[in-house]
XYZ file of C-alpha atoms in Angstrom:
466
model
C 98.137 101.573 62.840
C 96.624 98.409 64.246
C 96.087 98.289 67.930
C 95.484 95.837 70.063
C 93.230 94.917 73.236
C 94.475 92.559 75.866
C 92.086 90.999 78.541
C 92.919 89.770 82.115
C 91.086 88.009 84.604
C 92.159 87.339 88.088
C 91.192 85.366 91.564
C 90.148 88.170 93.750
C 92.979 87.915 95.795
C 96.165 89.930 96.387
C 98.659 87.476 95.312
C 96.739 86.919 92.099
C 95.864 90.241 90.919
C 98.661 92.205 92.086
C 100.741 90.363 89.509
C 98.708 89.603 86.843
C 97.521 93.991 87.254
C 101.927 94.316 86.654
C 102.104 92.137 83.953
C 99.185 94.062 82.184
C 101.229 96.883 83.011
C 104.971 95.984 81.860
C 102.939 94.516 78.365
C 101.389 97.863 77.892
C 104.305 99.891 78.796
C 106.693 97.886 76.884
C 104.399 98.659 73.538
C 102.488 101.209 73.113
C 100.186 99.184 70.614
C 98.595 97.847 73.260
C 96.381 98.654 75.723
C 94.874 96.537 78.699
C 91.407 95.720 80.322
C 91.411 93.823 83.694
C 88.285 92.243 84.791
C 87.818 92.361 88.367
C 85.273 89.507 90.514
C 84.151 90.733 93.895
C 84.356 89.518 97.101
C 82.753 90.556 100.054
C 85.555 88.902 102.147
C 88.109 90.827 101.222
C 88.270 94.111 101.916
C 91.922 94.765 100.674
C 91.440 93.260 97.530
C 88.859 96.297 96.730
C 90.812 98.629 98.162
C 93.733 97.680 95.909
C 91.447 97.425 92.828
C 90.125 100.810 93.716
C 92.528 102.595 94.000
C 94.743 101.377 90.837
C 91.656 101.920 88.492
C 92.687 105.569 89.226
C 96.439 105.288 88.429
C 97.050 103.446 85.534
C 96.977 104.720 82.219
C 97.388 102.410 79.665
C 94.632 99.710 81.592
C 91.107 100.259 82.755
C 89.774 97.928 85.308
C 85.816 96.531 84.873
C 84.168 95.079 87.564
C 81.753 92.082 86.417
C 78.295 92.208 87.868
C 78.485 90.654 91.142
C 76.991 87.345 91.502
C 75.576 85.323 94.557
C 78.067 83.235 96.298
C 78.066 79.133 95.848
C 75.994 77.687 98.496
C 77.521 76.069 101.382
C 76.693 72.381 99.928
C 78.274 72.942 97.025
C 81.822 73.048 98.231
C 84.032 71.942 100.875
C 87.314 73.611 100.507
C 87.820 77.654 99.834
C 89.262 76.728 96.321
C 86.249 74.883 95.346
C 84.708 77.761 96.368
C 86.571 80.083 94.444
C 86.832 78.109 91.444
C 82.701 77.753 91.580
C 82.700 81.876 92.026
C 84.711 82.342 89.286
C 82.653 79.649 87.080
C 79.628 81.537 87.856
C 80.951 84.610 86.170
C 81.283 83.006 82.619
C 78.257 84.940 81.182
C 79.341 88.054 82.554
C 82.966 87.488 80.986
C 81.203 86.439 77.791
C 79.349 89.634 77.940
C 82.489 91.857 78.708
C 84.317 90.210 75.549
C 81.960 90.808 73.285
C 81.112 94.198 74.336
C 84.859 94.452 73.454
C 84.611 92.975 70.319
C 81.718 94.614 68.901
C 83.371 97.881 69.242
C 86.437 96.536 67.403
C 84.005 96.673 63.950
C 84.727 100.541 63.999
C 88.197 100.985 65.078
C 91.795 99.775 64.476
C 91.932 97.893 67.326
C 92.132 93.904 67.474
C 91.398 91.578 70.612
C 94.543 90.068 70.780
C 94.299 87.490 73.973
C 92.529 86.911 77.264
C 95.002 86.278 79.914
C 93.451 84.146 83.177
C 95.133 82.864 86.304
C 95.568 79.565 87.766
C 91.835 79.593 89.274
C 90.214 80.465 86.122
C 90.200 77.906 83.810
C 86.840 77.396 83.547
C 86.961 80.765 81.630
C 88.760 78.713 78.488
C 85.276 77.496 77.127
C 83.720 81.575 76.559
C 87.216 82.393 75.125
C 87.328 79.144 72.972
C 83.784 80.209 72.006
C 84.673 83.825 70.637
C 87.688 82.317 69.385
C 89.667 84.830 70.964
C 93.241 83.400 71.793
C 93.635 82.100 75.394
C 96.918 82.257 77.795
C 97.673 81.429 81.172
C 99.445 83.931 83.728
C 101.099 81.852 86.349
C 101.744 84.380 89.319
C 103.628 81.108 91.339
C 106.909 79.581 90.639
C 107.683 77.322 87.296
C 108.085 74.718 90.238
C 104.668 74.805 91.348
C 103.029 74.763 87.716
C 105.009 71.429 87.440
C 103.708 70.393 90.537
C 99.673 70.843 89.481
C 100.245 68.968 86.543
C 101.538 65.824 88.060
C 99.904 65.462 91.058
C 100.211 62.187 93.098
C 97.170 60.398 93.001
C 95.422 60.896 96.130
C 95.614 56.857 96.690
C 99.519 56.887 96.553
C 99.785 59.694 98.981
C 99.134 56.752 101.988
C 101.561 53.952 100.694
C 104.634 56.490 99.497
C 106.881 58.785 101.751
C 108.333 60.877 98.873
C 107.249 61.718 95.190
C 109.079 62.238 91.782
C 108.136 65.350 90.375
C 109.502 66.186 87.042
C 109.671 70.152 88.049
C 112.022 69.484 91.118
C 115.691 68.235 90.878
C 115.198 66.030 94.276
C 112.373 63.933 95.736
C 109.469 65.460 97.201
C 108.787 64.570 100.812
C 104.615 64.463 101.217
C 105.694 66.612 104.593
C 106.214 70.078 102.203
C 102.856 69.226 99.867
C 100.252 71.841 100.026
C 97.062 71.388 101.964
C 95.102 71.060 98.988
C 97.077 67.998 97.939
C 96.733 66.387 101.243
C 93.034 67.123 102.429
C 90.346 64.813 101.888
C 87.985 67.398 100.464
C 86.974 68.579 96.959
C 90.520 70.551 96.447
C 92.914 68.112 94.937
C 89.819 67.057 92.895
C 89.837 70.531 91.547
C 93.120 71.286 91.018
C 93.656 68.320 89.106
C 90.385 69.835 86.319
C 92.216 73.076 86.816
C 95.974 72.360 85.556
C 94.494 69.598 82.757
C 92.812 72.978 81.423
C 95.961 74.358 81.278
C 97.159 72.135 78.265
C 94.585 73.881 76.362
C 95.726 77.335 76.280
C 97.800 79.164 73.300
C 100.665 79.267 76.017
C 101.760 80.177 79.910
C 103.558 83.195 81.645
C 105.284 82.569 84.221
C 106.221 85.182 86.815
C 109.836 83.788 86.916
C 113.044 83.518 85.455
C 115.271 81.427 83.149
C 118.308 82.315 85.417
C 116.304 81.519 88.975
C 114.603 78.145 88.188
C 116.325 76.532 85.190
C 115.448 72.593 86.262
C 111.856 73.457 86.359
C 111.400 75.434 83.357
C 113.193 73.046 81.202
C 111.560 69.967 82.370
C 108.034 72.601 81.412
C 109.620 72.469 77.800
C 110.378 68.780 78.168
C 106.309 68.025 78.537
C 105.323 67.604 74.456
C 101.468 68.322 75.369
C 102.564 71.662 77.172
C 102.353 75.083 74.967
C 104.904 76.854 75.061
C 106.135 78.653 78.615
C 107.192 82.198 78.784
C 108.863 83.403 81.884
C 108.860 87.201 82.162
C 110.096 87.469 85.538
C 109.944 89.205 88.277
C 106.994 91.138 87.715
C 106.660 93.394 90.714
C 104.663 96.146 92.189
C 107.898 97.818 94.169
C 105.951 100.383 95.326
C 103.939 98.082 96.726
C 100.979 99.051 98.833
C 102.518 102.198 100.420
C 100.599 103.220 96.708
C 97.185 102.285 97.785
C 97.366 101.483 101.361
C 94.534 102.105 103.853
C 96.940 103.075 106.254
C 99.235 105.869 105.855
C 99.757 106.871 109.528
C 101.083 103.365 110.113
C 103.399 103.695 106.806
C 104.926 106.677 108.206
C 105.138 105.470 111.914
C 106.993 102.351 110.205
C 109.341 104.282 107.963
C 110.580 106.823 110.540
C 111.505 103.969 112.852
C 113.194 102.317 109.872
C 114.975 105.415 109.248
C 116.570 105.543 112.679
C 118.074 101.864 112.218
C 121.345 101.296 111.599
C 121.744 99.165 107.624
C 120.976 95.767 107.673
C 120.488 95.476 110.956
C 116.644 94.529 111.264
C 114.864 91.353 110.898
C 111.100 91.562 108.529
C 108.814 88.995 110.176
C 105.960 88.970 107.844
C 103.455 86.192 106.822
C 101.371 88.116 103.706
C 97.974 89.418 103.026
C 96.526 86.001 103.636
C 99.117 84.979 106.689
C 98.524 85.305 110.743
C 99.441 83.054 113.917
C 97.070 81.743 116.779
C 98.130 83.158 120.287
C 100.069 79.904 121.458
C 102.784 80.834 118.142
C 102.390 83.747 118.440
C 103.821 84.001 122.341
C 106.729 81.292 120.397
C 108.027 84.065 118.118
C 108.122 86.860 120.827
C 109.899 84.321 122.919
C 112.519 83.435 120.395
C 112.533 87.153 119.070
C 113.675 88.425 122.693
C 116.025 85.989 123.173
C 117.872 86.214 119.699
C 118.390 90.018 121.014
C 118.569 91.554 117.233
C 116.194 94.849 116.319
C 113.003 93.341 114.365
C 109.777 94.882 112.821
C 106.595 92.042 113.215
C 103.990 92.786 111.095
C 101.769 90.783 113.401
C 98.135 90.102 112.455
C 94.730 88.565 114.064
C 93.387 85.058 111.962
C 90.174 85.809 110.165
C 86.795 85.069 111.855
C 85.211 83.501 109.064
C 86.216 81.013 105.653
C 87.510 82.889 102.864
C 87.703 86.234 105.231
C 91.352 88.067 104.753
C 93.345 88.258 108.761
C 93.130 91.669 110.225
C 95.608 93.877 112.469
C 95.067 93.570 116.225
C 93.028 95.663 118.005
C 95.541 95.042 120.789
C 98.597 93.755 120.370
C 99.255 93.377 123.931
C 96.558 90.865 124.445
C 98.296 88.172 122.400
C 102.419 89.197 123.668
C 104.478 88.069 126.264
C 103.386 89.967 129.742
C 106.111 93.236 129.332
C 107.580 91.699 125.867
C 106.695 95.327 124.610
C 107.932 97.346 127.328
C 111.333 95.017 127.277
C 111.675 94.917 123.390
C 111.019 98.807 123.027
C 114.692 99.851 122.348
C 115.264 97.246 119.458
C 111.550 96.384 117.670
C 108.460 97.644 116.207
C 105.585 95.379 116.398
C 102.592 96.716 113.812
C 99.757 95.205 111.594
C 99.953 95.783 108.235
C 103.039 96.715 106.369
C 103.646 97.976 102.861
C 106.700 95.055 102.291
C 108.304 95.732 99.090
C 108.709 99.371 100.452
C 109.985 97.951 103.594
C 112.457 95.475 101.916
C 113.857 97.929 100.154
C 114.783 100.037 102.742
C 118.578 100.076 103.567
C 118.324 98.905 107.655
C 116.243 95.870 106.311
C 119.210 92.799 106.302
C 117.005 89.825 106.622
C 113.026 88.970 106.144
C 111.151 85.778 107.765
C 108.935 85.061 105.096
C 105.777 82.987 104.803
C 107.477 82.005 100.818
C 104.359 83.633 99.020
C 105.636 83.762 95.548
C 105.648 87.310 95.324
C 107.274 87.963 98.424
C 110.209 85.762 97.698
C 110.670 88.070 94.278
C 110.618 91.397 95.995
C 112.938 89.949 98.552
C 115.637 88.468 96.189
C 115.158 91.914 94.001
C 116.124 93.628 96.872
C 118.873 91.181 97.641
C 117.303 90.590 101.300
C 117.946 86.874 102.879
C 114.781 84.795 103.319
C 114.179 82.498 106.673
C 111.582 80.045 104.985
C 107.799 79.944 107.465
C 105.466 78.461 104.827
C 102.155 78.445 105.927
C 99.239 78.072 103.256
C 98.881 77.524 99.250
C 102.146 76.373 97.654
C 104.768 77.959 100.264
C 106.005 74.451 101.647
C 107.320 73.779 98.317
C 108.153 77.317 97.666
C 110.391 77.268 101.103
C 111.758 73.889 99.704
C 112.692 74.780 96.742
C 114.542 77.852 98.393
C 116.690 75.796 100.811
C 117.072 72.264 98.901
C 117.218 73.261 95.469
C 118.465 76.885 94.887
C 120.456 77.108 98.084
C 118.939 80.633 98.634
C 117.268 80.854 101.744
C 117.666 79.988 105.596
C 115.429 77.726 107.452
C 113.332 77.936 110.588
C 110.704 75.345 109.096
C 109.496 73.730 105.907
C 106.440 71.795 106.949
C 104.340 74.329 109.704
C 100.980 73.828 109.286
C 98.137 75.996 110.837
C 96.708 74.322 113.429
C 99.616 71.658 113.735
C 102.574 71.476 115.825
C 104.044 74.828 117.365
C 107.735 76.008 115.874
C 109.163 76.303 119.197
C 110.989 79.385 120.588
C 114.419 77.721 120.338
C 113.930 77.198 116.349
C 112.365 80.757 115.887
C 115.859 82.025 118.278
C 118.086 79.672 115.868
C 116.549 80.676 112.855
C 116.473 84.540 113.627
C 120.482 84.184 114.555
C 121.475 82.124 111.615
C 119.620 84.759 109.327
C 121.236 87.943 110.827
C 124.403 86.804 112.197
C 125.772 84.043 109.940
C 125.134 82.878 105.746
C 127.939 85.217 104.329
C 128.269 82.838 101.526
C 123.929 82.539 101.334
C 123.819 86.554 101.449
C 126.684 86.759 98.289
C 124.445 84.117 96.203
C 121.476 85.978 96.991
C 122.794 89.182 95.758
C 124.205 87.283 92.766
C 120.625 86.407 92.343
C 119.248 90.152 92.754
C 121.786 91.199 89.498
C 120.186 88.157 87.748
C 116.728 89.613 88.352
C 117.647 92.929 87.445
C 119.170 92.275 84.212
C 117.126 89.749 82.950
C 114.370 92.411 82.573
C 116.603 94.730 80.716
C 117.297 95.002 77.020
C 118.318 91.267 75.570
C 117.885 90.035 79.398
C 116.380 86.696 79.493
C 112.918 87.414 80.130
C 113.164 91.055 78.154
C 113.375 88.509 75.382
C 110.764 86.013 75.934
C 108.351 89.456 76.477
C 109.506 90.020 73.033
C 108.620 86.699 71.733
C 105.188 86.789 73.756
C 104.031 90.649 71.899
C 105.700 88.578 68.154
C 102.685 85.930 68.819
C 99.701 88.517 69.890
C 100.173 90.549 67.087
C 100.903 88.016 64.161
């Protein structure tokens, strides 16, 4: 029997490799003809990332994880934004990739088993030309919305961004207002510059997986289909890790600390504020959100974290939380929240006492929450989660919203929004909360047995192996 090797290569970063690792999985579980080999790229910075990669190498069975050499960094000069400077990383790995590849198919000359595809993510494009060179097939895994693939390939030209208000964008149903763009769209730096080389790559792949689903963004997927110079789009959504990082976390006291006071909640009853593995708040918001948290009176867990020190450097927990609260805000908020670093969230939103989640509208974290049937409050705050958090409110109808358009280092959301928005979440949105759980069954069955994206999996494995 012919077997058959599948490749993936991910941005060494949480949001990206967490999902593309899943995918790798639910391909290799799905058929046992295939098995999986995930390329990993190092990064000092990030801590978690390794920690992740680590400690899956150990638990998967059907996928071993390689890490490439290590390479030096770009120099300073050569870059201005971080995704220049990830794109340049990854670029620098080519001849390690090369090698990997044909290490892999050298030993195919002895054995039944057939390199079937190399799967990047959105950073990696660059990695088309050693794939196009071993004429090994080449796909795209988009771990972001059908929305936001749209989005990269019809960017406004950075010119038009001063003369125009709002934006046609053939992925969204209404007009874009420049307020909910990305940073990287906006900046006058090297990013727009590269995501623009980045998504014209994209056209030259065999075809794209997206991490969504037929059911949750129809308008975007079909105007995806609409674009003639596209290849064809496969969503095979959600792909989630539900266990999350309670699997591989670093911190298993804090788990358990965060569990037990979970378990002591009555259901629905408590508010998630967290902001991902990439999210934290300067001192003057963060004061904002206790302020608006003690006055809105309902139980909450804050999984509150420090900004990084450095560029490209992950946030880390406090040291002291106390330094950056409210004089007394823990003493006063004892009986009804649980303010902690880190927390393993898909565990946590699946936990019965969870009935809302103020969200930072990472990608991922708006799948876990609608597969858990949790209302979102939308607090974008880097990569694509202004148009993730408008797409949630404007075009789906799914979410609640304290803001659209907060920027890091721009205007405060004030106490009396974070209050309103905390309310409206936990106390009103009956009708919200019965389309989100509509939503949640849509998930679910999609991924079942003639489900939507069960059968676009199926049509995905048809092409690898023909």
């Amino acid at each position: 029997m012919t077997t058959f090797e599948v490749v993936f290569i991910a941005t060494p970063a949480l949001g990206n490799l967490v999902p593309l690792v899943e995918f790798a999985n639910l391909l290799t579980n799905h058929d046992p003809r295939f098995s999986a080999t995930v390329l990993t790229i190092f990064m000092p910075q990030r801590p978690l990332v390794n920690t992740y990669v680590q400690s899956r190498a150990s638990s998967l069975a059907n996928i071993r994880i390689l890490h490439l050499p290590t390479v030096d960094p770009p120099p300073p000069d050569q870059y201005q934004s971080s995704i220049a400077f990830l794109c340049l990383h990854i670029q620098n790995h080519k001849h390690h990739v090369k090698n990997a590849l044909l290490s892999l198919l050298s030993s195919e000359s002895n054995s039944p088993v057939r390199l079937a595809a190399v799967f990047f993510d959105m950073f990696c494009s660059s990695l088309i030309d050693v794939a196009a060179e071993l004429s090994v097939p080449c796909y795209l895994y988009f771990a972001s919305p059908a929305s936001f693939l749209g989005f990269t390939l019809h960017l406004p030209r950075p010119d038009s961004l001063d003369s125009e208000s709002e934006f046609a964008i053939p992925s969204f149903e209404n007009p874009l207002p420049k307020s909910v763009f990305p940073n990287f769209a906006l900046d006058a730096n090297d990013a727009s510059s590269w995501f623009s080389y980045l998504a014209r790559r994209y056209r030259e792949t065999k075809g794209i997986v997206v991490n969504t689903l037929g059911e949750l963004e129809p308008h975007a997927l079909q105007s995806l289909h609409d674009d003639s110079l596209l290849p064809r789009v496969y969503p095979i959504g959600p792909v989630l890790d539900l266990a999350g990082s309670a699997r591989w976390d670093p911190n298993p006291v804090q788990y358990k600390r965060i569990t037990e006071w979970l378990d002591r909640q009555p259901a629905a009853s408590v508010v998630l504020l967290c902001f991902g593995s990439m999210g934290s708040m300067r001192a003057e918001q963060v004061e904002q959100i206790a302020i608006g948290l003690e006055r809105a009176g309902v139980r909450f867990l804050w999984a509150l974290r420090e900004p990084p020190k450095a560029q490209l450097e992950d946030p880390r927990d406090y040291l002291n939380e106390v330094d950056v609260l409210p004089d007394g805000f823990l003493q006063r908020t004892a009986e009804i929240g649980l303010v902690c670093g880190w927390v393993p969230q898909a565990k946590v939103l699946g936990h019965e006492a969870v009935g809302g989640f103020v969200s930072h509208c990472g990608w991922n974290s708006i799948l876990e929450s609608l597969w858990h049937g949790v209302l979102v409050a939308t607090w974008p705050v880097y990569a694509e989660q202004h148009l993730n958090a408008f797409q949630m409110i404007r075009e789906l109808g799914l979410a609640v919203e304290i803001s659209v358009d907060y920027r890091v280092g721009g205007d405060l959301v004030r106490a009396e929004a974070v209050e309103k928005g905390v309310r409206s979440l936990m106390e009103g949105s009956d009708e919200l909360r019965r389309k989100v759980k509509e939503m949640s069954e849509k998930c679910k069955s999609s991924l079942v047995e003639n489900g939507s994206s069960y059968n676009n999996l199926v049509s995905l494995i048809q092409e690898l192996t023909s």
